[in-house]
GROMACS .gro file of C-alpha atoms in nm:
model
  453
    1MET     CA    1   2.260   0.008   0.889
    2GLU     CA    2   1.984   0.086   0.641
    3LEU     CA    3   1.927  -0.287   0.581
    4LEU     CA    4   1.902  -0.345   0.956
    5PHE     CA    5   1.648  -0.063   0.990
    6THR     CA    6   1.440  -0.208   0.704
    7LEU     CA    7   1.447  -0.555   0.859
    8LEU     CA    8   1.346  -0.415   1.198
    9ALA     CA    9   1.057  -0.217   1.048
   10THR     CA   10   0.941  -0.526   0.858
   11VAL     CA   11   0.955  -0.752   1.162
   12VAL     CA   12   0.764  -0.496   1.370
   13ALA     CA   13   0.496  -0.449   1.101
   14LEU     CA   14   0.445  -0.816   1.018
   15GLY     CA   15   0.477  -0.920   1.382
   16LEU     CA   16   0.202  -0.677   1.484
   17LEU     CA   17  -0.030  -0.781   1.201
   18VAL     CA   18   0.016  -1.153   1.260
   19THR     CA   19  -0.018  -1.120   1.637
   20ILE     CA   20  -0.343  -0.924   1.609
   21HIS     CA   21  -0.483  -1.167   1.350
   22GLU     CA   22  -0.401  -1.478   1.550
   23TYR     CA   23  -0.510  -1.317   1.876
   24GLY     CA   24  -0.853  -1.267   1.719
   25HIS     CA   25  -0.881  -1.644   1.667
   26PHE     CA   26  -0.734  -1.710   2.012
   27TRP     CA   27  -0.960  -1.468   2.203
   28VAL     CA   28  -1.285  -1.597   2.052
   29ALA     CA   29  -1.175  -1.961   2.082
   30ARG     CA   30  -1.111  -1.915   2.454
   31ARG     CA   31  -1.454  -1.756   2.501
   32CYS     CA   32  -1.617  -2.045   2.318
   33GLY     CA   33  -1.451  -2.292   2.555
   34VAL     CA   34  -1.199  -2.430   2.305
   35LYS     CA   35  -0.864  -2.543   2.444
   36VAL     CA   36  -0.577  -2.368   2.268
   37LEU     CA   37  -0.266  -2.585   2.249
   38ARG     CA   38  -0.026  -2.341   2.083
   39PHE     CA   39  -0.015  -1.973   1.985
   40SER     CA   40   0.278  -1.921   1.746
   41ILE     CA   41   0.407  -1.601   1.587
   42GLY     CA   42   0.607  -1.715   1.286
   43PHE     CA   43   0.678  -2.057   1.139
   44GLY     CA   44   0.964  -2.301   1.169
   45PRO     CA   45   1.185  -2.369   1.471
   46ALA     CA   46   1.078  -2.195   1.791
   47LEU     CA   47   1.321  -1.930   1.915
   48TYR     CA   48   1.144  -1.876   2.246
   49THR     CA   49   0.850  -2.049   2.418
   50TRP     CA   50   0.654  -2.022   2.742
   51HIS     CA   51   0.327  -2.162   2.887
   52ASP     CA   52   0.033  -2.011   3.070
   53ARG     CA   53  -0.168  -2.164   3.355
   54ARG     CA   54  -0.415  -2.320   3.109
   55GLY     CA   55  -0.141  -2.516   2.938
   56THR     CA   56  -0.124  -2.308   2.620
   57GLU     CA   57   0.222  -2.287   2.468
   58TYR     CA   58   0.326  -1.950   2.326
   59ALA     CA   59   0.606  -1.945   2.070
   60ILE     CA   60   0.807  -1.698   1.867
   61ALA     CA   61   0.939  -1.883   1.563
   62ALA     CA   62   1.224  -1.819   1.323
   63ILE     CA   63   1.030  -1.728   1.005
   64PRO     CA   64   0.821  -1.413   1.073
   65LEU     CA   65   0.592  -1.448   0.770
   66GLY     CA   66   0.280  -1.570   0.946
   67GLY     CA   67   0.158  -1.754   1.251
   68TYR     CA   68  -0.107  -1.990   1.374
   69VAL     CA   69  -0.328  -2.091   1.666
   70LYS     CA   70  -0.341  -2.466   1.721
   71MET     CA   71  -0.658  -2.583   1.895
   72LEU     CA   72  -0.763  -2.915   2.041
   73ASP     CA   73  -0.925  -3.107   1.751
   74GLU     CA   74  -1.011  -3.475   1.705
   75ARG     CA   75  -0.930  -3.449   1.334
   76GLU     CA   76  -0.565  -3.386   1.414
   77ALA     CA   77  -0.497  -3.611   1.714
   78PRO     CA   78  -0.684  -3.826   1.966
   79VAL     CA   79  -0.854  -3.622   2.239
   80PRO     CA   80  -0.892  -3.753   2.596
   81PRO     CA   81  -1.261  -3.813   2.683
   82ALA     CA   82  -1.241  -3.559   2.966
   83GLU     CA   83  -1.147  -3.284   2.717
   84LEU     CA   84  -1.388  -3.363   2.433
   85ASP     CA   85  -1.608  -3.068   2.528
   86GLN     CA   86  -1.307  -2.840   2.466
   87ALA     CA   87  -1.236  -2.973   2.113
   88PHE     CA   88  -1.288  -2.730   1.825
   89ASN     CA   89  -1.463  -2.988   1.608
   90ARG     CA   90  -1.719  -3.056   1.884
   91LYS     CA   91  -1.834  -2.694   1.903
   92PRO     CA   92  -2.157  -2.577   1.733
   93VAL     CA   93  -2.104  -2.457   1.378
   94GLY     CA   94  -2.194  -2.100   1.475
   95GLN     CA   95  -1.908  -2.090   1.725
   96ARG     CA   96  -1.664  -2.236   1.473
   97ILE     CA   97  -1.765  -1.965   1.224
   98ALA     CA   98  -1.708  -1.699   1.489
   99ILE     CA   99  -1.362  -1.837   1.575
  100VAL     CA  100  -1.251  -1.850   1.211
  101ALA     CA  101  -1.391  -1.505   1.126
  102ALA     CA  102  -1.230  -1.344   1.430
  103GLY     CA  103  -0.882  -1.329   1.272
  104PRO     CA  104  -0.974  -1.113   0.970
  105ILE     CA  105  -1.210  -0.906   1.185
  106ALA     CA  106  -0.919  -0.832   1.420
  107ASN     CA  107  -0.721  -0.703   1.121
  108PHE     CA  108  -1.001  -0.463   1.027
  109LEU     CA  109  -1.019  -0.344   1.390
  110LEU     CA  110  -0.643  -0.281   1.384
  111ALA     CA  111  -0.683  -0.071   1.068
  112ILE     CA  112  -0.963   0.129   1.232
  113ALA     CA  113  -0.743   0.190   1.538
  114ALA     CA  114  -0.450   0.303   1.320
  115PHE     CA  115  -0.665   0.541   1.114
  116TRP     CA  116  -0.824   0.675   1.435
  117LEU     CA  117  -0.481   0.747   1.583
  118ILE     CA  118  -0.371   0.924   1.263
  119ALA     CA  119  -0.688   1.136   1.267
  120VAL     CA  120  -0.635   1.234   1.633
  121LEU     CA  121  -0.264   1.309   1.598
  122GLY     CA  122  -0.328   1.499   1.276
  123VAL     CA  123  -0.129   1.524   0.955
  124THR     CA  124   0.034   1.809   0.767
  125THR     CA  125  -0.023   1.788   0.393
  126VAL     CA  126   0.019   1.995   0.079
  127VAL     CA  127  -0.299   2.140  -0.072
  128PRO     CA  128  -0.365   1.960  -0.405
  129VAL     CA  129  -0.318   2.248  -0.649
  130LEU     CA  130  -0.236   2.168  -1.010
  131GLY     CA  131   0.095   2.256  -1.165
  132PRO     CA  132   0.142   2.258  -1.544
  133VAL     CA  133  -0.108   2.034  -1.728
  134ALA     CA  134   0.041   1.846  -2.023
  135ALA     CA  135  -0.108   1.925  -2.363
  136ASP     CA  136  -0.325   1.670  -2.546
  137THR     CA  137  -0.393   1.463  -2.232
  138PRO     CA  138  -0.727   1.365  -2.074
  139ALA     CA  139  -0.690   1.643  -1.816
  140ALA     CA  140  -0.611   1.911  -2.075
  141ARG     CA  141  -0.899   1.804  -2.299
  142ALA     CA  142  -1.136   1.834  -2.002
  143GLY     CA  143  -1.023   2.193  -1.939
  144LEU     CA  144  -0.815   2.136  -1.625
  145HIS     CA  145  -0.533   2.387  -1.596
  146GLN     CA  146  -0.258   2.516  -1.371
  147ASN     CA  147  -0.349   2.672  -1.032
  148LEU     CA  148  -0.675   2.478  -0.993
  149GLU     CA  149  -0.726   2.331  -0.646
  150LEU     CA  150  -0.878   1.981  -0.662
  151ILE     CA  151  -1.175   1.970  -0.423
  152ALA     CA  152  -1.324   1.627  -0.499
  153ILE     CA  153  -1.298   1.341  -0.747
  154ASP     CA  154  -1.605   1.129  -0.826
  155GLY     CA  155  -1.780   1.290  -0.531
  156GLU     CA  156  -1.510   1.200  -0.277
  157SER     CA  157  -1.331   1.484  -0.097
  158THR     CA  158  -0.960   1.521  -0.182
  159PRO     CA  159  -0.794   1.737   0.086
  160SER     CA  160  -0.447   1.603  -0.003
  161TRP     CA  161  -0.252   1.460  -0.296
  162HIS     CA  162  -0.269   1.123  -0.121
  163ASP     CA  163  -0.648   1.133  -0.149
  164VAL     CA  164  -0.624   1.242  -0.514
  165ASN     CA  165  -0.404   0.943  -0.597
  166LEU     CA  166  -0.636   0.700  -0.418
  167GLN     CA  167  -0.935   0.827  -0.615
  168LEU     CA  168  -0.743   0.795  -0.943
  169ILE     CA  169  -0.626   0.443  -0.856
  170ARG     CA  170  -0.991   0.340  -0.818
  171ARG     CA  171  -1.044   0.409  -1.188
  172LEU     CA  172  -0.750   0.210  -1.327
  173GLY     CA  173  -0.842   0.007  -1.632
  174GLU     CA  174  -1.184   0.169  -1.669
  175THR     CA  175  -1.369   0.348  -1.948
  176GLY     CA  176  -1.603   0.631  -1.855
  177VAL     CA  177  -1.610   0.981  -1.711
  178LEU     CA  178  -1.400   1.095  -1.417
  179GLN     CA  179  -1.578   1.382  -1.242
  180VAL     CA  180  -1.337   1.639  -1.098
  181GLN     CA  181  -1.451   1.928  -0.880
  182ALA     CA  182  -1.200   2.213  -0.865
  183ARG     CA  183  -1.168   2.586  -0.803
  184GLU     CA  184  -0.910   2.852  -0.876
  185ARG     CA  185  -0.636   2.873  -0.614
  186ALA     CA  186  -0.698   3.247  -0.586
  187GLY     CA  187  -1.061   3.178  -0.494
  188GLY     CA  188  -1.393   3.142  -0.670
  189SER     CA  189  -1.675   2.895  -0.710
  190THR     CA  190  -1.623   2.523  -0.758
  191GLN     CA  191  -1.651   2.396  -1.116
  192THR     CA  192  -1.698   2.040  -1.240
  193TYR     CA  193  -1.470   1.900  -1.510
  194SER     CA  194  -1.549   1.576  -1.693
  195VAL     CA  195  -1.238   1.378  -1.780
  196GLN     CA  196  -1.295   1.104  -2.037
  197LEU     CA  197  -1.122   0.772  -1.965
  198ASP     CA  198  -1.077   0.498  -2.224
  199SER     CA  199  -0.938   0.167  -2.087
  200TRP     CA  200  -0.729   0.399  -1.875
  201LEU     CA  201  -0.389   0.243  -1.791
  202LYS     CA  202  -0.537  -0.101  -1.856
  203GLY     CA  203  -0.275  -0.366  -1.782
  204ALA     CA  204  -0.001  -0.112  -1.702
  205GLU     CA  205   0.271  -0.280  -1.496
  206GLU     CA  206   0.374   0.038  -1.313
  207PRO     CA  207   0.077   0.274  -1.345
  208ASP     CA  208   0.135   0.646  -1.291
  209PRO     CA  209  -0.221   0.783  -1.259
  210MET     CA  210  -0.129   1.151  -1.235
  211GLY     CA  211   0.119   1.132  -1.521
  212ALA     CA  212  -0.124   0.942  -1.743
  213LEU     CA  213  -0.399   1.194  -1.669
  214GLY     CA  214  -0.160   1.474  -1.761
  215ILE     CA  215  -0.149   1.656  -1.427
  216THR     CA  216   0.135   1.758  -1.197
  217SER     CA  217   0.138   1.905  -0.849
  218TRP     CA  218   0.203   2.276  -0.811
  219GLN     CA  219   0.541   2.360  -0.665
  220PRO     CA  220   0.714   2.686  -0.587
  221GLN     CA  221   0.990   2.783  -0.827
  222VAL     CA  222   1.300   2.575  -0.755
  223ALA     CA  223   1.628   2.715  -0.882
  224PRO     CA  224   1.832   2.453  -1.076
  225HIS     CA  225   2.106   2.474  -0.815
  226ILE     CA  226   2.261   2.126  -0.784
  227ARG     CA  227   2.285   2.004  -0.427
  228GLN     CA  228   2.378   1.639  -0.468
  229VAL     CA  229   2.515   1.417  -0.743
  230GLU     CA  230   2.512   1.036  -0.744
  231PRO     CA  231   2.874   0.914  -0.780
  232GLU     CA  232   2.801   0.668  -1.062
  233GLY     CA  233   2.517   0.859  -1.232
  234ALA     CA  234   2.500   1.033  -1.568
  235ALA     CA  235   2.535   1.376  -1.403
  236ALA     CA  236   2.865   1.277  -1.241
  237ARG     CA  237   2.996   1.134  -1.568
  238ALA     CA  238   2.916   1.464  -1.739
  239GLY     CA  239   3.119   1.655  -1.479
  240LEU     CA  240   2.824   1.814  -1.298
  241GLN     CA  241   2.908   1.896  -0.936
  242ALA     CA  242   2.727   1.994  -0.617
  243GLY     CA  243   2.707   2.373  -0.612
  244ASP     CA  244   2.663   2.412  -0.988
  245LEU     CA  245   2.381   2.637  -1.113
  246ILE     CA  246   2.232   2.536  -1.447
  247LEU     CA  247   2.177   2.848  -1.660
  248ALA     CA  248   2.063   2.695  -1.990
  249VAL     CA  249   1.974   2.362  -2.153
  250ASP     CA  250   2.044   2.329  -2.527
  251GLY     CA  251   2.071   2.705  -2.552
  252ARG     CA  252   1.739   2.775  -2.373
  253PRO     CA  253   1.772   2.978  -2.051
  254VAL     CA  254   1.622   2.801  -1.747
  255THR     CA  255   1.530   2.927  -1.401
  256ASP     CA  256   1.319   2.641  -1.263
  257TRP     CA  257   1.431   2.283  -1.200
  258VAL     CA  258   1.086   2.120  -1.191
  259SER     CA  259   0.912   2.276  -1.488
  260GLU     CA  260   1.210   2.332  -1.720
  261VAL     CA  261   1.511   2.113  -1.644
  262VAL     CA  262   1.341   1.789  -1.537
  263PRO     CA  263   1.111   1.769  -1.846
  264ALA     CA  264   1.413   1.828  -2.073
  265ILE     CA  265   1.605   1.548  -1.900
  266GLN     CA  266   1.312   1.305  -1.910
  267ALA     CA  267   1.257   1.368  -2.282
  268SER     CA  268   1.624   1.304  -2.366
  269ALA     CA  269   1.699   0.949  -2.258
  270GLN     CA  270   2.040   0.851  -2.403
  271LYS     CA  271   2.047   1.176  -2.603
  272PRO     CA  272   2.309   1.445  -2.531
  273LEU     CA  273   2.202   1.775  -2.375
  274GLN     CA  274   2.424   2.083  -2.380
  275LEU     CA  275   2.429   2.253  -2.041
  276LEU     CA  276   2.551   2.601  -1.956
  277VAL     CA  277   2.656   2.591  -1.591
  278GLU     CA  278   2.778   2.853  -1.347
  279ARG     CA  279   3.049   2.731  -1.109
  280ASP     CA  280   3.255   2.954  -0.882
  281GLU     CA  281   3.138   3.262  -1.077
  282ARG     CA  282   3.257   3.105  -1.404
  283GLU     CA  283   3.042   2.970  -1.686
  284LEU     CA  284   3.110   2.618  -1.816
  285GLU     CA  285   2.962   2.410  -2.096
  286LEU     CA  286   2.894   2.042  -2.021
  287THR     CA  287   2.748   1.761  -2.228
  288LEU     CA  288   2.499   1.557  -2.027
  289THR     CA  289   2.358   1.229  -2.165
  290PRO     CA  290   2.070   1.108  -1.942
  291ALA     CA  291   2.046   0.738  -1.870
  292ALA     CA  292   1.723   0.559  -1.962
  293LYS     CA  293   1.473   0.403  -1.722
  294ALA     CA  294   1.118   0.271  -1.762
  295GLN     CA  295   0.837   0.474  -1.609
  296ASN     CA  296   0.471   0.394  -1.673
  297ASP     CA  297   0.568   0.182  -1.976
  298VAL     CA  298   0.759   0.481  -2.122
  299VAL     CA  299   1.136   0.527  -2.131
  300VAL     CA  300   1.245   0.852  -1.966
  301GLY     CA  301   1.578   1.015  -1.898
  302TYR     CA  302   1.743   1.008  -1.558
  303VAL     CA  303   2.070   1.175  -1.448
  304GLY     CA  304   2.111   1.109  -1.073
  305ALA     CA  305   2.120   1.466  -0.944
  306GLY     CA  306   1.913   1.666  -0.695
  307VAL     CA  307   1.861   2.032  -0.611
  308ASP     CA  308   1.830   2.245  -0.299
  309ALA     CA  309   1.531   2.184  -0.075
  310PHE     CA  310   1.248   2.437  -0.082
  311GLU     CA  311   0.974   2.551   0.153
  312TRP     CA  312   0.601   2.557   0.078
  313PRO     CA  313   0.409   2.885   0.111
  314ALA     CA  314   0.188   2.893   0.420
  315ASP     CA  315  -0.133   2.892   0.213
  316MET     CA  316  -0.025   2.566   0.043
  317VAL     CA  317   0.008   2.370   0.368
  318ARG     CA  318  -0.298   2.214   0.530
  319GLU     CA  319  -0.336   2.072   0.882
  320ILE     CA  320  -0.591   1.790   0.911
  321HIS     CA  321  -0.686   1.658   1.253
  322HIS     CA  322  -0.998   1.557   1.448
  323ASN     CA  323  -1.098   1.530   1.810
  324PRO     CA  324  -1.116   1.172   1.949
  325LEU     CA  325  -1.493   1.146   1.898
  326MET     CA  326  -1.503   1.280   1.542
  327ALA     CA  327  -1.205   1.062   1.453
  328VAL     CA  328  -1.418   0.747   1.495
  329PRO     CA  329  -1.639   0.792   1.183
  330VAL     CA  330  -1.333   0.913   0.990
  331ALA     CA  331  -1.147   0.589   1.075
  332LEU     CA  332  -1.451   0.373   0.995
  333GLN     CA  333  -1.506   0.544   0.660
  334LYS     CA  334  -1.139   0.515   0.562
  335THR     CA  335  -1.127   0.146   0.655
  336TRP     CA  336  -1.442   0.080   0.453
  337SER     CA  337  -1.308   0.278   0.158
  338MET     CA  338  -0.973   0.096   0.155
  339THR     CA  339  -1.144  -0.242   0.190
  340ALA     CA  340  -1.361  -0.164  -0.114
  341LEU     CA  341  -1.053  -0.048  -0.308
  342THR     CA  342  -0.867  -0.370  -0.221
  343LEU     CA  343  -1.158  -0.587  -0.337
  344ASP     CA  344  -1.199  -0.383  -0.656
  345SER     CA  345  -0.827  -0.408  -0.732
  346LEU     CA  346  -0.838  -0.787  -0.687
  347LYS     CA  347  -1.134  -0.809  -0.924
  348LYS     CA  348  -0.955  -0.594  -1.182
  349MET     CA  349  -0.644  -0.809  -1.149
  350VAL     CA  350  -0.848  -1.123  -1.220
  351THR     CA  351  -1.023  -0.963  -1.520
  352GLY     CA  352  -0.702  -0.816  -1.662
  353LEU     CA  353  -0.789  -0.448  -1.613
  354VAL     CA  354  -0.497  -0.417  -1.370
  355SER     CA  355  -0.169  -0.598  -1.436
  356ALA     CA  356  -0.089  -0.890  -1.205
  357LYS     CA  357   0.263  -0.745  -1.198
  358ASN     CA  358   0.128  -0.511  -0.928
  359LEU     CA  359   0.100  -0.808  -0.691
  360SER     CA  360   0.368  -0.769  -0.424
  361GLY     CA  361   0.551  -1.017  -0.205
  362PRO     CA  362   0.765  -1.000   0.109
  363ILE     CA  363   1.055  -0.812  -0.054
  364THR     CA  364   0.839  -0.520  -0.164
  365ILE     CA  365   0.657  -0.521   0.169
  366ALA     CA  366   0.993  -0.497   0.345
  367LYS     CA  367   1.103  -0.203   0.129
  368VAL     CA  368   0.776  -0.017   0.187
  369ALA     CA  369   0.789  -0.090   0.560
  370GLY     CA  370   1.138   0.058   0.585
  371ALA     CA  371   1.052   0.363   0.375
  372SER     CA  372   0.730   0.435   0.567
  373ALA     CA  373   0.907   0.400   0.903
  374LYS     CA  374   1.168   0.654   0.790
  375SER     CA  375   0.895   0.894   0.676
  376GLY     CA  376   0.746   0.917   1.024
  377LEU     CA  377   0.475   0.777   1.249
  378GLU     CA  378   0.184   0.880   1.024
  379SER     CA  379   0.329   0.701   0.720
  380PHE     CA  380   0.411   0.389   0.919
  381LEU     CA  381   0.064   0.378   1.076
  382SER     CA  382  -0.092   0.418   0.730
  383PHE     CA  383   0.121   0.132   0.601
  384ILE     CA  384   0.012  -0.086   0.895
  385ALA     CA  385  -0.353  -0.002   0.828
  386TYR     CA  386  -0.333  -0.072   0.454
  387LEU     CA  387  -0.145  -0.398   0.502
  388SER     CA  388  -0.384  -0.506   0.778
  389ILE     CA  389  -0.682  -0.445   0.551
  390SER     CA  390  -0.514  -0.642   0.272
  391LEU     CA  391  -0.447  -0.930   0.511
  392GLY     CA  392  -0.807  -0.925   0.632
  393VAL     CA  393  -0.952  -0.919   0.280
  394LEU     CA  394  -0.721  -1.190   0.147
  395ASN     CA  395  -0.797  -1.419   0.440
  396LEU     CA  396  -1.170  -1.386   0.375
  397LEU     CA  397  -1.140  -1.500   0.012
  398PRO     CA  398  -1.329  -1.828  -0.036
  399VAL     CA  399  -1.012  -2.029  -0.093
  400PRO     CA  400  -0.959  -2.348   0.110
  401VAL     CA  401  -0.658  -2.316   0.345
  402LEU     CA  402  -0.752  -1.950   0.410
  403ASP     CA  403  -1.004  -1.847   0.674
  404GLY     CA  404  -1.255  -1.768   0.398
  405GLY     CA  405  -1.235  -2.126   0.269
  406HIS     CA  406  -1.308  -2.267   0.614
  407LEU     CA  407  -1.601  -2.027   0.646
  408VAL     CA  408  -1.743  -2.164   0.320
  409TYR     CA  409  -1.720  -2.517   0.459
  410TYR     CA  410  -1.891  -2.421   0.785
  411LEU     CA  411  -2.162  -2.218   0.613
  412ALA     CA  412  -2.231  -2.517   0.388
  413GLU     CA  413  -2.253  -2.734   0.699
  414TRP     CA  414  -2.493  -2.486   0.858
  415VAL     CA  415  -2.721  -2.494   0.550
  416ARG     CA  416  -2.701  -2.872   0.494
  417GLY     CA  417  -2.720  -2.967   0.859
  418LYS     CA  418  -2.408  -3.183   0.823
  419PRO     CA  419  -2.045  -3.129   0.719
  420LEU     CA  420  -1.916  -3.171   0.366
  421SER     CA  421  -1.751  -3.506   0.307
  422GLU     CA  422  -1.386  -3.546   0.407
  423ARG     CA  423  -1.299  -3.619   0.044
  424ILE     CA  424  -1.443  -3.288  -0.080
  425GLN     CA  425  -1.271  -3.096   0.198
  426THR     CA  426  -0.939  -3.266   0.124
  427TRP     CA  427  -0.965  -3.188  -0.249
  428GLY     CA  428  -1.048  -2.828  -0.166
  429LEU     CA  429  -0.750  -2.797   0.068
  430GLN     CA  430  -0.513  -2.940  -0.193
  431ILE     CA  431  -0.642  -2.704  -0.462
  432GLY     CA  432  -0.633  -2.409  -0.224
  433LEU     CA  433  -0.280  -2.485  -0.110
  434SER     CA  434  -0.159  -2.512  -0.470
  435LEU     CA  435  -0.326  -2.181  -0.554
  436ILE     CA  436  -0.179  -1.998  -0.254
  437VAL     CA  437   0.172  -2.134  -0.316
  438GLY     CA  438   0.146  -2.035  -0.682
  439VAL     CA  439   0.034  -1.681  -0.598
  440MET     CA  440   0.313  -1.644  -0.340
  441LEU     CA  441   0.577  -1.760  -0.587
  442PHE     CA  442   0.442  -1.519  -0.849
  443ALA     CA  443   0.450  -1.232  -0.597
  444ILE     CA  444   0.812  -1.314  -0.508
  445TYR     CA  445   0.895  -1.328  -0.882
  446ASN     CA  446   0.744  -0.978  -0.918
  447ASP     CA  447   0.960  -0.861  -0.626
  448ILE     CA  448   1.277  -0.998  -0.785
  449SER     CA  449   1.182  -0.846  -1.123
  450ARG     CA  450   1.146  -0.504  -0.959
  451LEU     CA  451   1.490  -0.543  -0.802
  452GLY     CA  452   1.632  -0.630  -1.142
  453GLY     CA  453   1.468  -0.325  -1.293
   0.00000   0.00000   0.00000
């Protein structure tokens, strides 16, 4: 059932993105007088087709990983003399540029619409207040401490932990000063803290910005009362059961799961811990040996157990919403910000500041689509917006085969007054195709590696 839900969420997400992208090409082509022969969502054998009164065939194909708009073009097949004025290749170069650019532009418009809807509907988020700050970390050396509310990072407002993480991600691989504006949770004036970064998380395969900075999110005290135990996990093997209350770890009394038990577990990968547990009003001693897993290039302990849910205090919950008019600049700013972040991440990937292992393929996209759909409308809309921006940016890269490569050809034609030679265009397409296939295979390899991990 879960697999079916994930597949459905993926098909809906990719189907929407591809349809909007291709409709951008289609809509502008029609307005420029170009005859559209086929509008296909997906590749491969057609599952369902129909035609409109202009003779355009619409198709839903078997492989939902893309789509295309096929236009009348003399370079692909002979065109009847009566229809030459409707051929794409006969249109002025300015119109061809507009048709090609319309696909990525449609993706950015979709992202704006998604962010606008999120802003109007509103979101409920946790106020970004710091929990314990790890000693001898960049955050600790800068003077950041528990109970500080993060107001802004590098001048950008951070009303939620999501915004905090985005601002930290922008600085991956960099050396310099991270400016953090914060104030005491109890009130007071805003102070600026300068956090020194030195090739921060450069090349990390699974970067954990908050962990590497040394900060955690504040949480109310959570009693170490076990609620669930994974059947095959280390906790189950040790005899830990749902309903157990952990009283002590290695002889040290504990009252909080997050700040006391979890750090002890993470620091003890494949090392035995002695637990004192209360069960049915009796005290038991158990030996728990956490399994090991990689996190941010560090091996940490993991036991496969969870505790009772908890509620946030009212003053730690923030409602963020805007009226329809004010939501417009919010959506525009967020789309611009995420576009800049995507471009910066690509540049850092090329220069080695960010590991290419962060490149994701269809398997990871499917997992994120399913998880975001389960988390609610706001998460799914955010996922759609981020993926749409990524699709728009990638399609505008100056790589032949992509829209950006065609734009380069047409801009060169506009400047030269004549098209580039067929030989140059063919070489470019071959190189571009090889590059795209190589990147896709590498992304799929990353996906499979994550599954193996």
